[in-house]
Coordinates of C-alpha atoms in Angstrom, one line a residue:
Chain Q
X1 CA 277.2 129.4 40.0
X2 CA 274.6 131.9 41.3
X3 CA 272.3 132.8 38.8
X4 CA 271.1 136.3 39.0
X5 CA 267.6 136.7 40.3
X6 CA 264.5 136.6 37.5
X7 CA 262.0 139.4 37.8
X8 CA 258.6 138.2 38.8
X9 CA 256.0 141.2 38.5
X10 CA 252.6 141.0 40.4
X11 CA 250.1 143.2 38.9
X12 CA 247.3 143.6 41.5
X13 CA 243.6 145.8 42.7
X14 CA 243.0 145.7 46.3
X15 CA 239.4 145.2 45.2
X16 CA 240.4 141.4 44.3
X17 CA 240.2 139.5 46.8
X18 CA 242.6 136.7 44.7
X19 CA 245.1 139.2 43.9
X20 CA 245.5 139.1 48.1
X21 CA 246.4 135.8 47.7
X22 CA 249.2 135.9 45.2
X23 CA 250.2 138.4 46.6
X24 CA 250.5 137.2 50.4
X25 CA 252.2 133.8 48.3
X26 CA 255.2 135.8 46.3
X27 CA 255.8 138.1 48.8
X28 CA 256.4 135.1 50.9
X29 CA 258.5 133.5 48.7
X30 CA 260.0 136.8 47.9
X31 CA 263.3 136.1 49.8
X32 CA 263.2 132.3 49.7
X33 CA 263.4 132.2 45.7
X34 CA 266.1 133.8 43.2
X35 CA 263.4 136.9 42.5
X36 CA 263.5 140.1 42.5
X37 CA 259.6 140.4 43.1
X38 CA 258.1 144.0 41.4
X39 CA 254.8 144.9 43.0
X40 CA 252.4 146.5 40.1
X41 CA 249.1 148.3 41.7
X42 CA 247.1 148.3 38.7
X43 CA 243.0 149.2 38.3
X44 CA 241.3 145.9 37.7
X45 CA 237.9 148.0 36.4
X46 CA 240.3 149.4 33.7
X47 CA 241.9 145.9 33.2
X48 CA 237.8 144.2 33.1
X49 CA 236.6 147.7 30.4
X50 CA 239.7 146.4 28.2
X51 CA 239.2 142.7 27.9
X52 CA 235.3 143.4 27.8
X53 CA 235.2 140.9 30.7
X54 CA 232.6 140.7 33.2
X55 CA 233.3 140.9 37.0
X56 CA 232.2 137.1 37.7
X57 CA 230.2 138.1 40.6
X58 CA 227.6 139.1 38.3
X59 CA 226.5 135.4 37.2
X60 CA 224.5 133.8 40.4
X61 CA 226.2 130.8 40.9
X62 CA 230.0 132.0 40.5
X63 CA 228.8 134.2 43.3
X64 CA 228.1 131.3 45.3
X65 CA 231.4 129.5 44.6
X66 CA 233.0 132.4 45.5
X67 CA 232.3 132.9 48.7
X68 CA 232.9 129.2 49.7
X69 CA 236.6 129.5 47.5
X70 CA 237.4 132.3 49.5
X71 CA 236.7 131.0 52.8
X72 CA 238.2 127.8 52.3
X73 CA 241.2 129.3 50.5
X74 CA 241.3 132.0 53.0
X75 CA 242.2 129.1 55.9
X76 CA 244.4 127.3 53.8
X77 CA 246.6 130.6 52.7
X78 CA 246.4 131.2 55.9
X79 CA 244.8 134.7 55.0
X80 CA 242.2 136.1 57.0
X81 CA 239.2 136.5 54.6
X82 CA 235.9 137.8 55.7
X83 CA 233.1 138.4 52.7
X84 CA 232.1 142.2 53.0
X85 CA 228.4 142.4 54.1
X86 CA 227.6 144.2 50.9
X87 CA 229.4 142.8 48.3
X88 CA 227.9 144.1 45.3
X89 CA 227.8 147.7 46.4
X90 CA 231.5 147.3 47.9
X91 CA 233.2 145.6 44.9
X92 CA 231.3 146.5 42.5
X93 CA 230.1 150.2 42.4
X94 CA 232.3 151.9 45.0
X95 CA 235.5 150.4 43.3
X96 CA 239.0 150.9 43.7
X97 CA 240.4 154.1 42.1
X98 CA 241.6 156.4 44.7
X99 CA 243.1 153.4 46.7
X100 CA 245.2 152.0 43.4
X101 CA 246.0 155.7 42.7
X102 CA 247.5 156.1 46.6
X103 CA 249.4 152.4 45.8
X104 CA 250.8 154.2 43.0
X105 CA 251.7 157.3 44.8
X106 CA 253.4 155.5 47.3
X107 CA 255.1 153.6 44.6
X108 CA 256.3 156.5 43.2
X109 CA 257.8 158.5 46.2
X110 CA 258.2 155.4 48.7
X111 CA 258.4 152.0 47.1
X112 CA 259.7 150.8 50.4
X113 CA 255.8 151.1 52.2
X114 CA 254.3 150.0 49.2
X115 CA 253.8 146.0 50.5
X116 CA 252.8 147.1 54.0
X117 CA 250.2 149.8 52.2
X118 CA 249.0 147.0 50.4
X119 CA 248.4 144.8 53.1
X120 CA 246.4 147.6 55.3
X121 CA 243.9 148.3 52.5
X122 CA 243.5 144.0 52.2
X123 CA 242.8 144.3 55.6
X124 CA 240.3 147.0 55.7
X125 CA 238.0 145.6 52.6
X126 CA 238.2 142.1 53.1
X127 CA 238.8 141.1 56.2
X128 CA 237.0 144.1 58.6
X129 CA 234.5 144.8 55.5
X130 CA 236.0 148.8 56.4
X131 CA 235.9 151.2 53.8
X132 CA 238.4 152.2 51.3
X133 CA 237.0 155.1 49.2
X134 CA 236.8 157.6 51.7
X135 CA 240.6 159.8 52.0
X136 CA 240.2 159.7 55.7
X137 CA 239.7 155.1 55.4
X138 CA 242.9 155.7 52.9
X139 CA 244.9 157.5 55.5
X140 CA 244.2 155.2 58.3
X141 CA 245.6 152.4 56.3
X142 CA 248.9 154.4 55.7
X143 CA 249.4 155.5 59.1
X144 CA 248.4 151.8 60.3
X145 CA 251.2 150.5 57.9
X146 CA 253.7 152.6 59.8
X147 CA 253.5 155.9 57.3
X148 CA 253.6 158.6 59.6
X149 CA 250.7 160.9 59.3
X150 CA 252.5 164.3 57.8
X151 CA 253.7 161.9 55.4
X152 CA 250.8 160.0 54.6
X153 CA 248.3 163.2 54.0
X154 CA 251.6 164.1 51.6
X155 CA 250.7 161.6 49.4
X156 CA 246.9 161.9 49.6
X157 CA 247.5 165.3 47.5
X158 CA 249.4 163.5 45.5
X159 CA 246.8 161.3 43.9
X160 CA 244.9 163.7 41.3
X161 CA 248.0 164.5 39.9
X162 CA 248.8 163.9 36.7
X163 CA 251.9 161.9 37.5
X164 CA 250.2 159.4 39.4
X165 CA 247.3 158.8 37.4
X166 CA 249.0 158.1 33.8
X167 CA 251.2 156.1 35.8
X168 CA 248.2 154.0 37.0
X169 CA 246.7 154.0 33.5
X170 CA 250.2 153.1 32.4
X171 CA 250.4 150.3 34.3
X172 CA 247.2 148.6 33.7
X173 CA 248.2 149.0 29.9
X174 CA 251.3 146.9 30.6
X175 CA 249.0 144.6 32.4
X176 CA 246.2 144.6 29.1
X177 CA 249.3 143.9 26.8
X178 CA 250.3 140.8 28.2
X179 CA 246.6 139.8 27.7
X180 CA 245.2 140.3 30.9
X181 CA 241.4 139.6 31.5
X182 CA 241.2 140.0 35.2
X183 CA 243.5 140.6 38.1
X184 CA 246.3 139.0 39.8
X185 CA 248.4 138.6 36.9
X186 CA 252.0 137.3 37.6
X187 CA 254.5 137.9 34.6
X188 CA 257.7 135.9 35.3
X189 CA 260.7 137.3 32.9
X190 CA 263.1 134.1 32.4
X191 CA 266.2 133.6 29.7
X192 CA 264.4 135.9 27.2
X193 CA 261.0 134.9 27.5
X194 CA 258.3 136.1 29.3
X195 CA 255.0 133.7 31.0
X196 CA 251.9 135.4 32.0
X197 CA 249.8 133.5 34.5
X198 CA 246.6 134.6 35.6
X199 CA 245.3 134.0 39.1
X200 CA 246.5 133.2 42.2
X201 CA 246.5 129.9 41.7
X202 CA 249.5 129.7 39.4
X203 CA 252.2 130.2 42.0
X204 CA 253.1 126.3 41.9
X205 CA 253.7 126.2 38.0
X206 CA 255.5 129.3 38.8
X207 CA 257.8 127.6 40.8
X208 CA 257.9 125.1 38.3
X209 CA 259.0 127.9 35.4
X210 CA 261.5 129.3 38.0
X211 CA 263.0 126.1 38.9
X212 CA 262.6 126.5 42.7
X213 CA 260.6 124.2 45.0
X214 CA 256.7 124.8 45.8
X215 CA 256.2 124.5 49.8
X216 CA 252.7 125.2 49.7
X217 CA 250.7 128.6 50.1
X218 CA 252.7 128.9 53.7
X219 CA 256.0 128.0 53.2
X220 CA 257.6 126.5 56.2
X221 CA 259.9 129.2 57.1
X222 CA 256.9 131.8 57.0
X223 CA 255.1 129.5 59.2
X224 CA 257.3 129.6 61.8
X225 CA 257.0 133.3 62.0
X226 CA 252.7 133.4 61.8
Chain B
X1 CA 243.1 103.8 63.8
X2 CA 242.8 103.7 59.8
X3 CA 239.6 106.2 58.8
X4 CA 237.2 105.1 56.3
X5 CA 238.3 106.0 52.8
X6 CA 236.2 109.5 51.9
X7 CA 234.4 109.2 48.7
X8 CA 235.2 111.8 46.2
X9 CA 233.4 112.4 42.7
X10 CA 234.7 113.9 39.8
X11 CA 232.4 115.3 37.0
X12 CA 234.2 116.1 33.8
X13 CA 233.3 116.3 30.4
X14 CA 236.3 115.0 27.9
X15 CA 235.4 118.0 25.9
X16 CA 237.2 119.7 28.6
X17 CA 241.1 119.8 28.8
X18 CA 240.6 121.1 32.6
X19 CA 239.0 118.0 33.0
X20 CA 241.8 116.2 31.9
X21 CA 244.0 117.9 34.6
X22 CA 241.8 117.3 37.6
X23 CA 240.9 113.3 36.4
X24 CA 245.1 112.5 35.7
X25 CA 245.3 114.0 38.9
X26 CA 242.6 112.5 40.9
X27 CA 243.7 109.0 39.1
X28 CA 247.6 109.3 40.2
X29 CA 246.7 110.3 44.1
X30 CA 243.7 107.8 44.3
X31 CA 246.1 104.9 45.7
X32 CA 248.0 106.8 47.7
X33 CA 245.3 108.9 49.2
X34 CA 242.6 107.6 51.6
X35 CA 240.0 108.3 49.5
X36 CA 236.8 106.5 47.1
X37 CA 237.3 108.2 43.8
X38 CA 233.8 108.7 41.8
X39 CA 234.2 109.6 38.5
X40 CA 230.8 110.8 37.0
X41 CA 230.5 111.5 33.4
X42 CA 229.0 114.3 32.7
X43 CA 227.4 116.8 29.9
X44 CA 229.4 120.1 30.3
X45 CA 226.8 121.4 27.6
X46 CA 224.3 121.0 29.9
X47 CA 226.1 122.6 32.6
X48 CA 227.1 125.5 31.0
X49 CA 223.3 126.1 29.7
X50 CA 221.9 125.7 33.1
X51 CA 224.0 127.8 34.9
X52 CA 224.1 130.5 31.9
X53 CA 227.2 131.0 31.9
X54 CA 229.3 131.2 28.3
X55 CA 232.5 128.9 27.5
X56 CA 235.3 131.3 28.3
X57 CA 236.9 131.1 24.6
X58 CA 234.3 133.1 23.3
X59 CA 236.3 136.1 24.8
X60 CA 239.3 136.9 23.0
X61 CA 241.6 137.2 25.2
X62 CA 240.7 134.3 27.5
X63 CA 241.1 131.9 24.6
X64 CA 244.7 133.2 24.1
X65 CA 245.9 132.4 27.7
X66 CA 243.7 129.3 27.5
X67 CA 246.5 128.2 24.5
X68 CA 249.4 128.9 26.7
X69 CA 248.0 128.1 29.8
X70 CA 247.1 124.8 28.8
X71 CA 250.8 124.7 27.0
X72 CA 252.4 125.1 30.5
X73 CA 250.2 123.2 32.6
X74 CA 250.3 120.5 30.0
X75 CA 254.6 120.2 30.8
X76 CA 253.7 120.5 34.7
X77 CA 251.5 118.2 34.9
X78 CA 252.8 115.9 32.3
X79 CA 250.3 115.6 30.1
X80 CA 250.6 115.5 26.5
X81 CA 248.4 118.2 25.4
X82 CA 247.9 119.6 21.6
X83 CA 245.8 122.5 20.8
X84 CA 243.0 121.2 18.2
X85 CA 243.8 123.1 15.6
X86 CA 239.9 124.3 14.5
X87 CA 239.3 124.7 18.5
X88 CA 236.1 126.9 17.9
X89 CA 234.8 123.6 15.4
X90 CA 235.9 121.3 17.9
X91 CA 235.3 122.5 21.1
X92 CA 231.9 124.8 21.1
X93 CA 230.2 123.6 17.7
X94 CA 230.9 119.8 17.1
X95 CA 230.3 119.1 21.2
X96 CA 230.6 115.9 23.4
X97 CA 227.4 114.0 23.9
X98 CA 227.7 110.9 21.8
X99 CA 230.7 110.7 24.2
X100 CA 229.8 111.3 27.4
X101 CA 226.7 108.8 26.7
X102 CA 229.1 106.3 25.5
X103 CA 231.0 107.2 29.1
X104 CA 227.8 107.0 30.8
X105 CA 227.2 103.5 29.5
X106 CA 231.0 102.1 30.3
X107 CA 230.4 103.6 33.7
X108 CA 226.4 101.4 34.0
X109 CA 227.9 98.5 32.8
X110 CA 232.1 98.1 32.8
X111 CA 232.7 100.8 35.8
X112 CA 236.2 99.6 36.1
X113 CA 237.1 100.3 31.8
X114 CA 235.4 104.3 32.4
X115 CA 239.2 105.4 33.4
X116 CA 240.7 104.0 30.4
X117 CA 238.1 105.0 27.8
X118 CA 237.8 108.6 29.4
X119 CA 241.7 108.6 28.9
X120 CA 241.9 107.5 25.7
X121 CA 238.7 110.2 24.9
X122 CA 240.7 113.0 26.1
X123 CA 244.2 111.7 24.2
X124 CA 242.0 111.5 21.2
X125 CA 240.3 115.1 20.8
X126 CA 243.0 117.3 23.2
X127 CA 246.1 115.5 22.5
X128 CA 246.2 113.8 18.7
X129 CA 243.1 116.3 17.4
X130 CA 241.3 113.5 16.1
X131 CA 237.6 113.3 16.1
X132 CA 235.1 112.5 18.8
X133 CA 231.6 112.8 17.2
X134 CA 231.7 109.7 15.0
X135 CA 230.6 106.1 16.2
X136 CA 233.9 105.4 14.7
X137 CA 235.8 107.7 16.6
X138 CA 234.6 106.4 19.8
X139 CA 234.4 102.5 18.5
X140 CA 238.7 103.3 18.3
X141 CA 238.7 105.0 21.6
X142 CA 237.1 101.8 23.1
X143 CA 239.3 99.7 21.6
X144 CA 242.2 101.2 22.2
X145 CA 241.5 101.3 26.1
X146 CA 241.2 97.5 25.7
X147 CA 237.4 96.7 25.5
X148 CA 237.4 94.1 22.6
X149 CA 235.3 95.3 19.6
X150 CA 232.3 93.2 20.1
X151 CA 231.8 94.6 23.6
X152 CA 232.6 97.8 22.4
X153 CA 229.7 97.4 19.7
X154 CA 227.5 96.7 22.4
X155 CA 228.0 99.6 24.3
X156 CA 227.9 102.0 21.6
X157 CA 224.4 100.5 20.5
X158 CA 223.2 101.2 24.1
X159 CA 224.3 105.0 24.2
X160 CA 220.6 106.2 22.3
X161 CA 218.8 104.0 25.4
X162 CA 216.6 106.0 27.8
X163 CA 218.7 104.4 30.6
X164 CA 221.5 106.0 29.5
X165 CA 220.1 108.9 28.3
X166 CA 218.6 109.4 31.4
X167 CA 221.8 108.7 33.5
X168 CA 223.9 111.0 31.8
X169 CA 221.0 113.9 32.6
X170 CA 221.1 113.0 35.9
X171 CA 224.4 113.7 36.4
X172 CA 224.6 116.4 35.1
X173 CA 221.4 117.9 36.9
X174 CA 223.4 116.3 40.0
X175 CA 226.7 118.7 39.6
X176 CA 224.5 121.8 38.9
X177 CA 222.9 121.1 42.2
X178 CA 226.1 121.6 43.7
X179 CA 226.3 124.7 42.0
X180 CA 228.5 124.2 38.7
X181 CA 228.7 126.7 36.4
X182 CA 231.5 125.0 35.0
X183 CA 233.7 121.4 34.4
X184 CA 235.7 120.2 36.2
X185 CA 234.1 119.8 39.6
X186 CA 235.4 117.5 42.6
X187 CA 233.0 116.9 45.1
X188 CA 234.4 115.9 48.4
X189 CA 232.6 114.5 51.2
X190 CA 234.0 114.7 54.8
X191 CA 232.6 114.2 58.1
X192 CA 229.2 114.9 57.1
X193 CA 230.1 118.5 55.2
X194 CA 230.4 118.1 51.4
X195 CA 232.9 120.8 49.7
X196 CA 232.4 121.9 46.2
X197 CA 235.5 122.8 44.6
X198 CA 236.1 123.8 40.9
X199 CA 238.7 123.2 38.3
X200 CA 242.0 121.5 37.7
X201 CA 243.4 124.1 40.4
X202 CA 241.9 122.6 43.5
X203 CA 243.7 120.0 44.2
X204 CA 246.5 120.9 46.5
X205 CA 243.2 123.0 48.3
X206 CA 241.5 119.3 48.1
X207 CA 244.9 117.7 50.0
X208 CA 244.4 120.6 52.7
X209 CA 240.8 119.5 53.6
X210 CA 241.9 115.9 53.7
X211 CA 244.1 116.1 56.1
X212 CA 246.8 114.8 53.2
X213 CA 249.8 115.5 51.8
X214 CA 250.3 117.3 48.4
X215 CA 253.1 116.0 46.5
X216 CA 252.6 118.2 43.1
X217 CA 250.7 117.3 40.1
X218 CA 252.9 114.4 39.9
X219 CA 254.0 112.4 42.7
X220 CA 256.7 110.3 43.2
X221 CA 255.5 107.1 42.7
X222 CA 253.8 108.2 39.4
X223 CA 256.6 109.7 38.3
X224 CA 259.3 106.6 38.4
X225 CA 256.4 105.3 36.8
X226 CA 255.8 107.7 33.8

């Protein structure tokens, strides 16, 4: 008997480099699982304010690790990670907001671009270490998603608007009710209860929670495409 | 042409349910991998003060995914986890050292008991909450592993011994070299480069750099054997 598919929800900030990788993981698996995977752009400095985390950057030797994690995860995701030049000025004082609030916008009015969005922005901070605060660096990753460019400057007007940014602040709410502390968080809803996982290095106990089978960051049938 | 096994070390503090995740791990692929598994004993106290960083419990909402993370990872993994109950007591006040010397002096003098104590360590504080601060405590922990009393009682009036004392430092001064700021760490150590990788979480990352396969937390042969 086919069992209808479970909603997996992916709350995610461009700005996180391991959001990227969850996210590049379920929207592989996306069509290979029983999901119905719901992309969430959320604002991880909102999600950090609320826990009263701290960006892990900020102690020396996570720093460190980091940069070795990434690369090394980066090859074996199969994800083409390059550490911006300036890290601290990139990730943490220019931030995220206009880019989540665009996600959001495109969210709202075309849900359908909203993976490929996603993806350009990924691109441009952390793998060509390219801007993402400016409106002109946010509309280059639209158009190079395949937004045309009427379009795209449509939904640049959009972003200061009221609807778009409770529905950002509404979102990161969800995201701070299920107890996040930091960005990806995957919420798989299954017979009545709900798991929160943080990270992206959950997806295999995922699988586990969903009952489907764990092929690795690069599932075969994605590989064949890549 | 068969390769020279690769050593790598594991540094974990029983204090540590991570730990416990990385070591069952590292323990069920060491036949079946080529690899030299190292398991180093060490002070995540130590760590933790060198590398100023703070245990993640002390933020709220860390130690509330930290319950049902462990919870999940516990079933995945298969193993038997339970929540001490006073985890704050337990965990950041009442602390590890008498153990991890008593470790340290299994691993100087009966290297081949150090998996079965650590185990028995581990089932004592994260799975039955039973104490691991009394000479007691451990004395039952030896015991139970299989070292007959007598022995045990010899080991346990070594752990106050500036050899031991020493040895235990030194580990621990060797993983924050490598750039800990947390336990567990594996260590891996291939074709002259040395990767640093940390947590329970690493492991399928770990299989990647081998060149060897990732069967899951749980591979088949362990798992007819479970």
């Amino acid at each position: 008997m086919e069992t209808l598919p479970r909603t997996v929800e992916l709350f995610y900030d461009v700005l996180s480099p391991y959001s990227w990788l969850g996210f590049e993981v379920l929207c592989r698996y996306k069509n290979i699982w029983n999901i119905n995977l719901q992309l969430r752009p959320s604002f991880l400095a909102g999600v950090m304010k609320d826990s009263e985390n701290k960006p892990p950057a900020l102690l020396p030797r996570k720093a460190m690790y980091l940069q070795s994690d990434i690369r090394l995860l980066g090859q074996h995701f199969q994800v083409p990670f390059q550490f911006p030049k300036d890290f601290f000025s990139v990730i943490l004082e220019k931030g995220s907001l206009l880019a989540m609030r665009f996600l959001t916008a495109v969210n709202l009015e075309h849900p359908e671009m909203l993976e490929k969005v996603s993806r350009e922005l990924w691109m441009r901070v952390w793998s060509r270490d390219e801007d993402i605060t400016e409106l002109q660096s946010i509309l280059a990753a639209a158009e190079k998603a395949g937004i045309p460019t009427e379009q795209a400057q449509g939904l640049l007007g959009k972003i200061a608007t009221p609807k778009v940014k409770s529905q950002l602040r509404e979102t990161t709410e969800a995201v701070c009710k299920y107890g996040a502390f930091g960005l990806p968080i995957t919420v798989a809803h299954l017979d009545g209860q709900t798991h929160m996982l943080f990270g992206s290095d959950r997806m295999e106990l995922l699988a586990h929670l969903l009952g489907e089978k764990w092929m690795g960051p690069v599932p075969p049938a994605v590989n064949a495409r890549l």
